Amino acid sequence: MTFENTLSAFLPVYILVGGIVLLLLSDVFVKKRGVSFGLTVVTLFSAILGVYAYDGALPGDGNFFFGIFYRNFATLTLFASIFVAFLIYHDFSDDMLSWDLGVVYTLMLLANAGGLLVASATNLIPLYIGFELMAIPNYGMVAYKSKERNASEAAMKIFILGALATSLTVFGLSLLYGATGSLQFNTVVASIVSDVTALKLLASFMLVAGVSFKLGLVPFHWWISDVYAGAPVSIVSFMAATTKVIGFTFAFQLFLKAIPNWSDQWVFAFTVLTILTMIIGNALGVLQRRVMRIMAYSSIAQAGYIAVTFVNYALVSDSNDKSFALAAGFIQLIAVVLLKISALSVVLIVVKSYGSDDLSNFRGLFTSNPIVGLSFMFALMGLMGVPLLGGLGFLGKFLIVLAAIEANTAISWTLAIVLITGSVISIFYYMRIINEVMVKEDAPEKPLKTSVLVNFVLIVLTLTNLGLMFMGEVIPFYKLF
Amino acid sequence: MSEIILFMVFAPILGVLLSLLFSPIAKQLTKWVALLSILVAAAAASTLAVFSLSDSWAPVTLGFKDYIKMAGIPSPTLQLTADSLGVFMACVASILGFLIAFFSVEYMEGDKHETKYWIFLQLFVFGMDLLVLASDLILLFVGWEIVGLCSFALIAHYFYKDGEDGRKAGLAGIKAFVFTHLADLGLLFGIILLFNQVGSVDFKTISSSTLPENNLTLVSTALFISAIGKSALYPFTPWLSSPRHVDVDAMQGPTTVSALIHAATMVKAGVYLVSRVYLLLPITSDTVVWTVILVPSITAVLTAFSALAAIDVKRILAYSTVSQLSYMFMALALAIAETGEHSLQAFLSAQFHLVSHAIFKSLLFLTAGYLIHLYHSRDITELSGTASWNRDPIAFFGIVFGCLSLAGIFPFIGFFSKESIITVSAEISGNFALVVFWSAITTAFVTALYCSKLIYYLVFSDSEERGELHSYPAMRVVIAVLSFLVLVGGLFQMILPSFFSEYGDTTLHIDWVESLVILVLLLLTMWVGLIIYDSEILYSTISGNPLVRVFAEMSRQGFYLEAIWKGLWLAALKFAKRVRYIHTGDLNITMFLVALMSLVMTSVIIGGL
């Protein structure tokens, strides 16, 4: 493990840390919002480039692996954060805290460093440390507008429940260590100290519960709607995009790389959880009137669709099929990132202009601002999974169902049918929003306050979503992992 | 020659873009752009149709791109193909679409959201053309969804109206969208399953590959479900036509939209899908065939009775659409069940009835729309005598020719198409054909009865004093053109076999002896119907009979389908509300629930092993 190797392998992390230092310095000496914003975006961009600086494992070390899995997930994480940085800039613009922008960005970059660790680790300790490095700044970001009652309530909830989830995860990891006597993935996969089913079951269950908490799978989803409704919108977009990607990276690493041998123990748990998530998450969305809460339940449901990947992956034996199952989940994850950020940036614009996210504030969006209205409709259609018009959102769901049918077992057939049913239920609440967006009458009088940056984000995300639908042309899916 | 396909698809979509562009500058221009773009599509479709009559005709394919590359599976392509069936459907959609659009110029004049109407009208034609010309299931699905989206927007067109009307229109749009999407699940599922089994969604590859028996059953059932959802057969009827007291259905849209949906586009997509499945998949399973036969047979009879019981002119026509669509489905079911010449003959008769229904139903709907536009009422009792010869000859022709054709009276087009279905079902032996034959005959008589009811009220009933007739030249021209088509359309019988010669040689023929017997009986029924409606004593005696009363009430309720769906929806809502009660947001309760759920999950997992 030479110095050069380490340097180029961890280059993106170093870039992020360097960016953090610069940000803090500029916060003290320059104190300009634009500078903080520019620094953050440049840091994230160069970190993306840095991800491609090294390939393979470090010589003589089994704790990290910088392969295609790492590159895909790390790029997606950083990419999502760039757009979130735009939204944060728009969100934290007109209150007392606006000059503190550097601190929020610092927290965000820290979380990204955690994400890079999660994506590259092949050892449970750095995996877990990376995960916590993502989670703790997240609590701080939610609590950022501490003067607002809702925000601090949301922060309290996410903190306490997050701590509970962490304790479950750590407990599960320690049981895992007890059962295998190892922390490295390749030895965890191979070695068995104690083959007691009860121990394996307990460890798997603790891990599943802890992970489901972070991903928001039913019945561990209680915090999501409250936190989404309370936290600042841009921070919610961070949680719906970056945090979700890192959470899934962690879960994929843990279940698909570290303990695939225990799939007998965790497949059934994930089956039950995903079915509950897809049905209940969508059913609850129907009853909401606040768009943020609808977004929260749609987020839950989307996590459920992606979580079908765990089952798909475990139930196929062929390695090509396995990588296809993972690729399907990854594609849907990209779709969720693109669509959720663009939907939430519209919500952000509306909340900034009219002060609340009530459904009636979305009236006439289509006519009052066609760019915003149109990209909002595309985002919602993507979340619905409308073919072609929905872009990647359709392709992702299509591939997940295809992977489930490829597995060809009773469980995966059930999941495929539930997934399709769930997405039909979701039409109800997305259509309600679209209906309001199209209506002209009784639209709010005040003009919409939007900014060039957010419009830019909206246009880029919408076009990317539609363009990536044809990615099958460029990147064959079986080569994605 | 393949460039002609591009005109069919790109003219309407170009029109949409141009209309969007013009709408802020010159609002008047949008409607002419729309007319022109649909006219171009119609001209292109007719040109291809003429080409396809020649002997050297071969299907034209135009490729787009590879879509998904995966290991070991050939990648699906997005392509358009114009084969006989596709060209035929595109002709029906775009030519009738053009006539309806021409009618709308006056009908929609001065509407508040006229631009939106024209844009979605073009998009509708685009979606339908894409749907019928697609050469793979993914592109077909896209067209299918666009058609669904447009029908949502057009049915909900009047949502801007104040009060009850606007609310109902909005709800009706959502209802149509939700019902058809519910059925679309079947299509999506079928596509994915076919892709998984065959490794391609391309029609050519699918037709040349063999599927295992049970998967074939699954695929064909799934596709059939989505087809009956789109065509509003039982149990998906409520989105098209609901009982009077509910009144939230596709009839809330402008009458021209009803004509478009019923005659040319939306509901015909279901028939097209089943025709396509017939050409692609060799279905042999008896279960599937029974489903495909029983659902439309039951629907045909029951909806005909519903039409008989209704008094709203649009509702009568809507129920009769479902009933007539069932004829096509029954004929297609026979085509699927049989092999050889009879099979193709049944297929052809289904296509013949499709075009015939498209013509006479658009005639009826447009005439009804003309009357509604003039007199602002939808009830036939209030419209009484408005189509009498003395008052309005054009409306008289529209109603009488349309109704006689719908009832299957010589020499109108409906006679030929309906009789060819009945003849085929009589020639084929076996239980399938028997069910179809009797269902078709029963429906024909009930149809004759409600046609005589329409004619009686609109033409012969005493008219109250009404003011001067407002003149609408374009509407009258369209009605006249369609009336002429209904009169001479029987000649299509000669062309259709050579048009569809791509799929094999056969002839469409009518068993004249049988047909004449049925014709005489039908005329008798209509005559009796007219007498009954004319004489108050007879009418009240019959409708006073308790048995008739109960049955009429059931028919009026649409045989309680609406109530069943509503019950299901309420149950789902109740479930969702129950679940929501747990989401209090209180941290203590949440922690308790997490602990509880963890325990439950643990026991579930341990129990699952």
Coordinates of C-alpha atoms in Angstrom, one line a residue, chain A residues 35-405:
Chain A
V35 CA -18.3 31.8 -3.1
S36 CA -19.6 29.0 -0.9
F37 CA -21.9 27.8 -3.6
G38 CA -19.3 27.9 -6.2
L39 CA -16.7 26.1 -4.0
T40 CA -19.2 23.3 -3.3
V41 CA -20.1 22.7 -6.9
V42 CA -16.5 22.7 -8.0
T43 CA -15.5 20.4 -5.2
L44 CA -18.3 17.9 -6.1
F45 CA -17.4 18.1 -9.7
S46 CA -13.7 17.4 -9.2
A47 CA -14.7 14.6 -6.8
I48 CA -16.6 13.0 -9.6
L49 CA -13.6 13.2 -11.8
G50 CA -11.5 11.9 -8.9
V51 CA -13.7 8.8 -8.6
Y52 CA -12.2 7.6 -11.9
A53 CA -8.5 8.0 -10.8
Y54 CA -8.0 4.5 -9.5
D55 CA -9.2 1.1 -10.5
G56 CA -9.2 -2.1 -8.5
A57 CA -8.0 -3.0 -4.9
L58 CA -5.2 -1.4 -3.0
P59 CA -2.2 -3.7 -3.1
G60 CA -2.0 -5.8 0.0
D61 CA -5.2 -4.6 1.5
G62 CA -8.7 -6.2 1.6
N63 CA -10.6 -3.4 3.1
F64 CA -11.5 -1.4 0.1
F65 CA -12.3 -2.1 -3.5
F66 CA -12.6 0.5 -6.2
G67 CA -14.4 -1.3 -8.9
I68 CA -17.4 -0.6 -11.1
F69 CA -19.8 -0.8 -8.2
Y70 CA -18.0 1.9 -6.4
R71 CA -17.7 4.1 -9.5
N72 CA -21.4 3.8 -10.4
F73 CA -22.7 4.5 -6.9
A74 CA -20.2 7.2 -6.0
T75 CA -20.9 9.1 -9.2
L76 CA -24.6 8.9 -8.6
T77 CA -24.2 10.2 -5.0
L78 CA -22.0 13.1 -6.0
F79 CA -24.1 13.9 -9.0
A80 CA -27.3 14.1 -6.9
S81 CA -25.5 16.4 -4.4
I82 CA -24.6 18.9 -7.1
F83 CA -28.2 19.5 -7.8
V84 CA -29.1 19.6 -4.2
A85 CA -26.5 22.3 -3.8
F86 CA -28.4 24.4 -6.3
L87 CA -31.7 23.9 -4.4
I88 CA -30.1 24.7 -1.1
Y89 CA -28.8 28.0 -2.6
H90 CA -32.3 28.9 -3.6
D91 CA -33.9 27.7 -0.4
F92 CA -31.6 29.5 2.1
S93 CA -31.8 32.8 0.5
D94 CA -34.0 35.2 2.3
D95 CA -33.7 34.6 6.0
M96 CA -31.3 35.2 8.9
L97 CA -29.4 32.0 8.2
S98 CA -28.6 32.8 4.6
W99 CA -25.0 33.8 5.3
D100 CA -24.5 30.5 7.0
L101 CA -24.7 28.7 3.8
G102 CA -21.1 27.4 4.1
V103 CA -22.0 25.3 7.2
V104 CA -24.8 23.5 5.4
Y105 CA -22.6 22.8 2.4
T106 CA -19.9 21.5 4.8
L107 CA -22.3 19.1 6.3
M108 CA -23.4 18.0 2.8
L109 CA -19.8 17.4 1.7
L110 CA -19.1 15.4 4.8
A111 CA -22.1 13.2 4.1
N112 CA -20.8 12.7 0.6
A113 CA -17.4 11.6 1.9
G114 CA -19.3 9.0 4.0
G115 CA -21.1 7.9 0.8
L116 CA -17.8 7.3 -0.9
L117 CA -16.5 5.2 2.0
V118 CA -19.7 3.1 1.9
A119 CA -19.4 2.5 -1.8
S120 CA -15.8 1.5 -1.7
A121 CA -15.6 -0.5 1.6
T122 CA -15.2 -4.2 1.6
N123 CA -14.9 -4.4 5.3
L124 CA -17.8 -4.0 7.8
I125 CA -16.0 -1.3 9.9
P126 CA -15.4 1.3 7.2
L127 CA -18.7 0.4 5.7
Y128 CA -20.4 1.3 9.0
I129 CA -18.3 4.3 9.7
G130 CA -19.1 5.7 6.2
F131 CA -22.8 5.1 6.8
E132 CA -22.7 7.0 10.1
L133 CA -20.6 9.8 8.5
M134 CA -23.6 10.2 6.2
A135 CA -26.3 10.0 8.9
I136 CA -24.9 12.4 11.5
P137 CA -24.5 15.5 9.2
N138 CA -28.0 14.7 7.9
Y139 CA -29.5 15.2 11.4
G140 CA -27.7 18.6 11.5
M141 CA -29.0 19.6 8.2
V142 CA -32.6 18.8 9.1
A143 CA -32.2 20.8 12.3
Y144 CA -30.7 23.7 10.5
K145 CA -33.7 26.0 10.7
S146 CA -33.9 25.5 14.4
K147 CA -36.2 28.5 15.0
E148 CA -39.0 26.8 13.1
R149 CA -41.0 24.5 15.3
N150 CA -41.7 21.9 12.6
A151 CA -38.1 21.7 11.6
S152 CA -36.9 21.1 15.1
E153 CA -39.6 18.5 15.7
A154 CA -38.6 16.8 12.5
A155 CA -34.9 16.9 13.6
M156 CA -35.8 15.4 17.0
K157 CA -37.7 12.6 15.3
I158 CA -35.1 11.7 12.7
F159 CA -32.4 11.8 15.4
I160 CA -34.1 9.6 17.9
L161 CA -35.4 7.1 15.4
G162 CA -32.1 7.2 13.5
A163 CA -30.3 6.4 16.7
L164 CA -32.6 3.5 17.2
A165 CA -31.9 2.3 13.7
T166 CA -28.2 2.7 14.2
S167 CA -28.3 0.6 17.4
L168 CA -30.2 -2.1 15.6
T169 CA -27.6 -2.1 12.8
V170 CA -24.6 -2.2 15.1
F171 CA -26.2 -5.0 17.1
G172 CA -26.7 -6.9 13.9
L173 CA -23.2 -6.3 12.7
S174 CA -21.8 -7.5 16.0
L175 CA -23.9 -10.7 15.8
L176 CA -22.6 -11.1 12.3
Y177 CA -19.1 -10.9 13.5
G178 CA -19.9 -13.4 16.2
A179 CA -21.2 -15.8 13.7
T180 CA -18.4 -15.5 11.2
G181 CA -15.4 -14.3 13.1
S182 CA -14.5 -11.9 10.4
L183 CA -15.2 -8.4 9.2
Q184 CA -14.0 -8.5 5.6
F185 CA -16.5 -9.3 3.0
N186 CA -14.7 -12.1 1.2
T187 CA -14.0 -13.9 4.5
V188 CA -17.4 -13.2 5.8
V189 CA -18.8 -14.8 2.7
A190 CA -16.6 -17.9 3.1
S191 CA -16.1 -18.5 6.8
I192 CA -18.6 -19.8 9.3
V193 CA -17.7 -20.0 12.9
S194 CA -21.2 -20.9 14.1
D195 CA -23.8 -22.2 11.8
V196 CA -26.7 -21.7 14.3
T197 CA -29.8 -20.7 12.3
A198 CA -31.2 -18.7 15.2
L199 CA -28.0 -16.6 15.4
K200 CA -28.0 -16.0 11.7
L201 CA -31.7 -15.1 11.8
L202 CA -31.3 -12.7 14.6
A203 CA -28.4 -11.0 13.0
S204 CA -30.2 -10.8 9.6
F205 CA -33.3 -9.5 11.2
M206 CA -31.4 -6.7 13.1
L207 CA -29.7 -5.7 9.9
V208 CA -32.9 -5.8 7.8
A209 CA -34.7 -3.7 10.4
G210 CA -31.9 -1.2 10.7
V211 CA -31.5 -0.8 7.0
S212 CA -35.3 -0.6 6.4
F213 CA -35.4 2.3 8.9
K214 CA -32.9 4.3 6.8
L215 CA -34.6 3.4 3.5
G216 CA -38.1 3.9 4.9
L217 CA -39.6 0.6 4.2
V218 CA -43.0 -0.1 5.8
P219 CA -43.4 -0.8 8.8
F220 CA -40.3 1.2 9.7
H221 CA -41.4 4.3 7.8
W222 CA -43.1 6.3 10.5
W223 CA -40.6 9.1 10.5
I224 CA -40.5 9.8 6.8
S225 CA -43.8 11.8 6.3
D226 CA -43.2 13.9 9.4
V227 CA -39.6 14.7 8.6
Y228 CA -40.4 15.5 5.0
A229 CA -43.3 17.8 6.0
G230 CA -41.2 19.5 8.6
A231 CA -37.7 19.9 7.2
P232 CA -36.7 22.6 4.7
V233 CA -37.5 21.4 1.2
S234 CA -34.0 21.5 -0.1
I235 CA -32.8 19.3 2.7
V236 CA -35.7 16.9 2.0
S237 CA -34.4 16.7 -1.6
F238 CA -31.0 15.8 -0.1
M239 CA -32.6 13.1 1.9
A240 CA -34.7 11.8 -1.0
A241 CA -31.8 11.7 -3.4
T242 CA -28.3 11.6 -1.9
T243 CA -29.2 9.9 1.4
K244 CA -31.4 7.4 -0.4
V245 CA -28.6 6.5 -2.8
I246 CA -26.1 6.0 0.1
G247 CA -28.6 4.0 2.0
F248 CA -29.2 1.7 -0.9
T249 CA -25.4 1.5 -1.5
F250 CA -25.0 0.4 2.1
A251 CA -27.8 -2.1 1.9
F252 CA -26.5 -3.6 -1.4
Q253 CA -23.0 -3.8 0.0
L254 CA -24.2 -5.5 3.2
F255 CA -26.7 -7.9 1.8
L256 CA -25.6 -8.6 -1.7
K257 CA -21.8 -8.5 -1.2
A258 CA -21.2 -9.4 2.5
I259 CA -23.9 -11.9 3.4
P260 CA -25.4 -13.2 0.1
N261 CA -24.9 -16.7 1.7
W262 CA -27.5 -15.9 4.3
S263 CA -30.1 -15.0 1.7
D264 CA -32.3 -17.8 3.1
Q265 CA -32.5 -15.7 6.2
W266 CA -33.2 -12.3 4.7
V267 CA -35.1 -12.9 1.5
F268 CA -38.3 -13.7 3.2
A269 CA -38.0 -10.6 5.4
F270 CA -37.4 -8.4 2.4
T271 CA -40.3 -9.9 0.6
V272 CA -42.8 -9.1 3.4
L273 CA -41.3 -5.6 3.7
T274 CA -41.4 -4.7 0.1
I275 CA -45.0 -6.0 -0.4
L276 CA -46.1 -3.9 2.6
T277 CA -44.2 -0.9 1.4
M278 CA -45.6 -1.0 -2.1
I279 CA -49.2 -1.4 -1.0
I280 CA -49.4 0.7 2.1
G281 CA -47.0 3.5 0.9
N282 CA -49.1 4.0 -2.1
A283 CA -52.4 3.7 -0.4
L284 CA -51.5 6.3 2.2
G285 CA -50.5 8.8 -0.5
V286 CA -54.0 8.8 -1.8
L287 CA -55.4 10.4 1.4
Q288 CA -52.9 13.3 1.6
R289 CA -53.6 17.0 0.7
R290 CA -50.2 18.4 1.3
V291 CA -47.8 17.8 -1.5
M292 CA -44.8 17.3 0.8
R293 CA -46.6 14.4 2.4
I294 CA -47.6 13.0 -1.0
M295 CA -43.9 13.2 -1.9
A296 CA -43.0 11.4 1.3
Y297 CA -45.3 8.5 0.6
S298 CA -44.2 8.3 -3.0
S299 CA -40.7 8.2 -1.7
I300 CA -41.6 5.3 0.5
A301 CA -43.2 3.5 -2.4
Q302 CA -40.3 4.1 -4.7
A303 CA -37.9 2.7 -2.1
G304 CA -40.2 -0.4 -2.1
Y305 CA -39.8 -0.8 -5.8
I306 CA -36.0 -0.6 -5.6
A307 CA -35.9 -3.0 -2.6
V308 CA -37.4 -5.7 -4.9
T309 CA -33.8 -5.8 -6.2
F310 CA -32.7 -7.6 -3.0
V311 CA -35.1 -10.5 -3.7
N312 CA -34.4 -10.5 -7.4
Y313 CA -30.7 -10.7 -6.8
A314 CA -31.0 -13.5 -4.3
L315 CA -33.3 -15.7 -6.2
V316 CA -31.3 -15.9 -9.5
S317 CA -28.2 -18.0 -9.6
D318 CA -26.6 -17.0 -12.9
S319 CA -24.0 -14.3 -12.5
N320 CA -25.3 -12.4 -15.6
D321 CA -28.8 -12.4 -14.1
K322 CA -27.5 -11.2 -10.8
S323 CA -25.8 -8.3 -12.3
F324 CA -28.9 -7.6 -14.4
A325 CA -31.0 -7.6 -11.2
L326 CA -28.6 -5.1 -9.6
A327 CA -28.5 -3.0 -12.7
A328 CA -32.3 -2.8 -12.7
G329 CA -32.3 -1.5 -9.2
F330 CA -29.5 1.0 -10.0
I331 CA -31.4 2.3 -13.0
Q332 CA -34.5 2.9 -10.9
L333 CA -32.3 4.6 -8.3
I334 CA -31.0 7.0 -10.9
A335 CA -34.6 7.6 -12.0
V336 CA -35.7 8.3 -8.4
V337 CA -32.8 10.8 -8.0
L338 CA -33.6 12.7 -11.2
L339 CA -37.4 12.7 -10.7
K340 CA -37.4 13.4 -7.0
I341 CA -35.0 16.3 -7.2
S342 CA -36.9 17.8 -10.0
A343 CA -40.3 17.3 -8.4
L344 CA -39.0 18.7 -5.1
S345 CA -37.5 21.7 -6.7
V346 CA -40.9 22.6 -8.0
V347 CA -42.3 22.2 -4.6
L348 CA -39.5 24.4 -3.3
I349 CA -40.4 27.1 -5.8
V350 CA -44.0 27.0 -4.7
V351 CA -43.3 26.9 -1.0
K352 CA -40.9 29.9 -1.4
S353 CA -43.5 31.8 -3.4
Y354 CA -46.7 31.1 -1.4
G355 CA -45.5 29.9 1.9
S356 CA -47.1 26.5 2.0
D357 CA -47.2 23.3 0.0
D358 CA -51.0 22.9 0.1
L359 CA -52.3 21.3 -3.1
S360 CA -54.3 24.5 -4.0
N361 CA -51.0 26.4 -4.3
F362 CA -50.1 24.3 -7.3
R363 CA -53.1 25.5 -9.3
G364 CA -52.4 26.9 -12.7
L365 CA -48.6 26.2 -12.5
F366 CA -48.8 25.0 -16.1
T367 CA -50.0 28.3 -17.5
S368 CA -48.2 30.6 -15.1
N369 CA -44.8 29.2 -15.7
P370 CA -44.6 26.6 -18.5
I371 CA -41.0 25.5 -17.8
V372 CA -41.8 24.7 -14.2
G373 CA -45.2 23.2 -14.9
L374 CA -44.0 21.0 -17.8
S375 CA -41.0 19.6 -15.9
F376 CA -43.2 19.0 -12.9
M377 CA -45.6 17.0 -15.1
F378 CA -42.7 15.1 -16.6
A379 CA -41.4 14.3 -13.1
L380 CA -44.7 13.1 -11.9
M381 CA -45.2 11.0 -15.0
G382 CA -41.8 9.5 -14.4
L383 CA -42.6 8.6 -10.8
M384 CA -45.9 7.1 -12.1
G385 CA -43.9 5.1 -14.7
V386 CA -45.8 6.2 -17.8
P387 CA -44.1 4.6 -20.8
L388 CA -41.7 6.8 -22.8
L389 CA -43.1 10.0 -21.4
G390 CA -41.9 8.9 -18.0
G391 CA -38.4 8.5 -19.2
L392 CA -36.1 6.5 -17.0
G393 CA -38.8 6.1 -14.4
F394 CA -40.6 3.8 -16.8
L395 CA -37.4 1.9 -17.9
G396 CA -36.4 1.3 -14.3
K397 CA -39.7 -0.2 -13.3
F398 CA -39.8 -2.2 -16.5
L399 CA -36.4 -3.7 -15.8
I400 CA -37.2 -4.5 -12.2
V401 CA -40.3 -6.4 -13.2
L402 CA -38.3 -8.1 -15.9
A403 CA -35.7 -9.1 -13.4
A404 CA -38.4 -10.4 -11.1
I405 CA -39.9 -12.5 -13.9

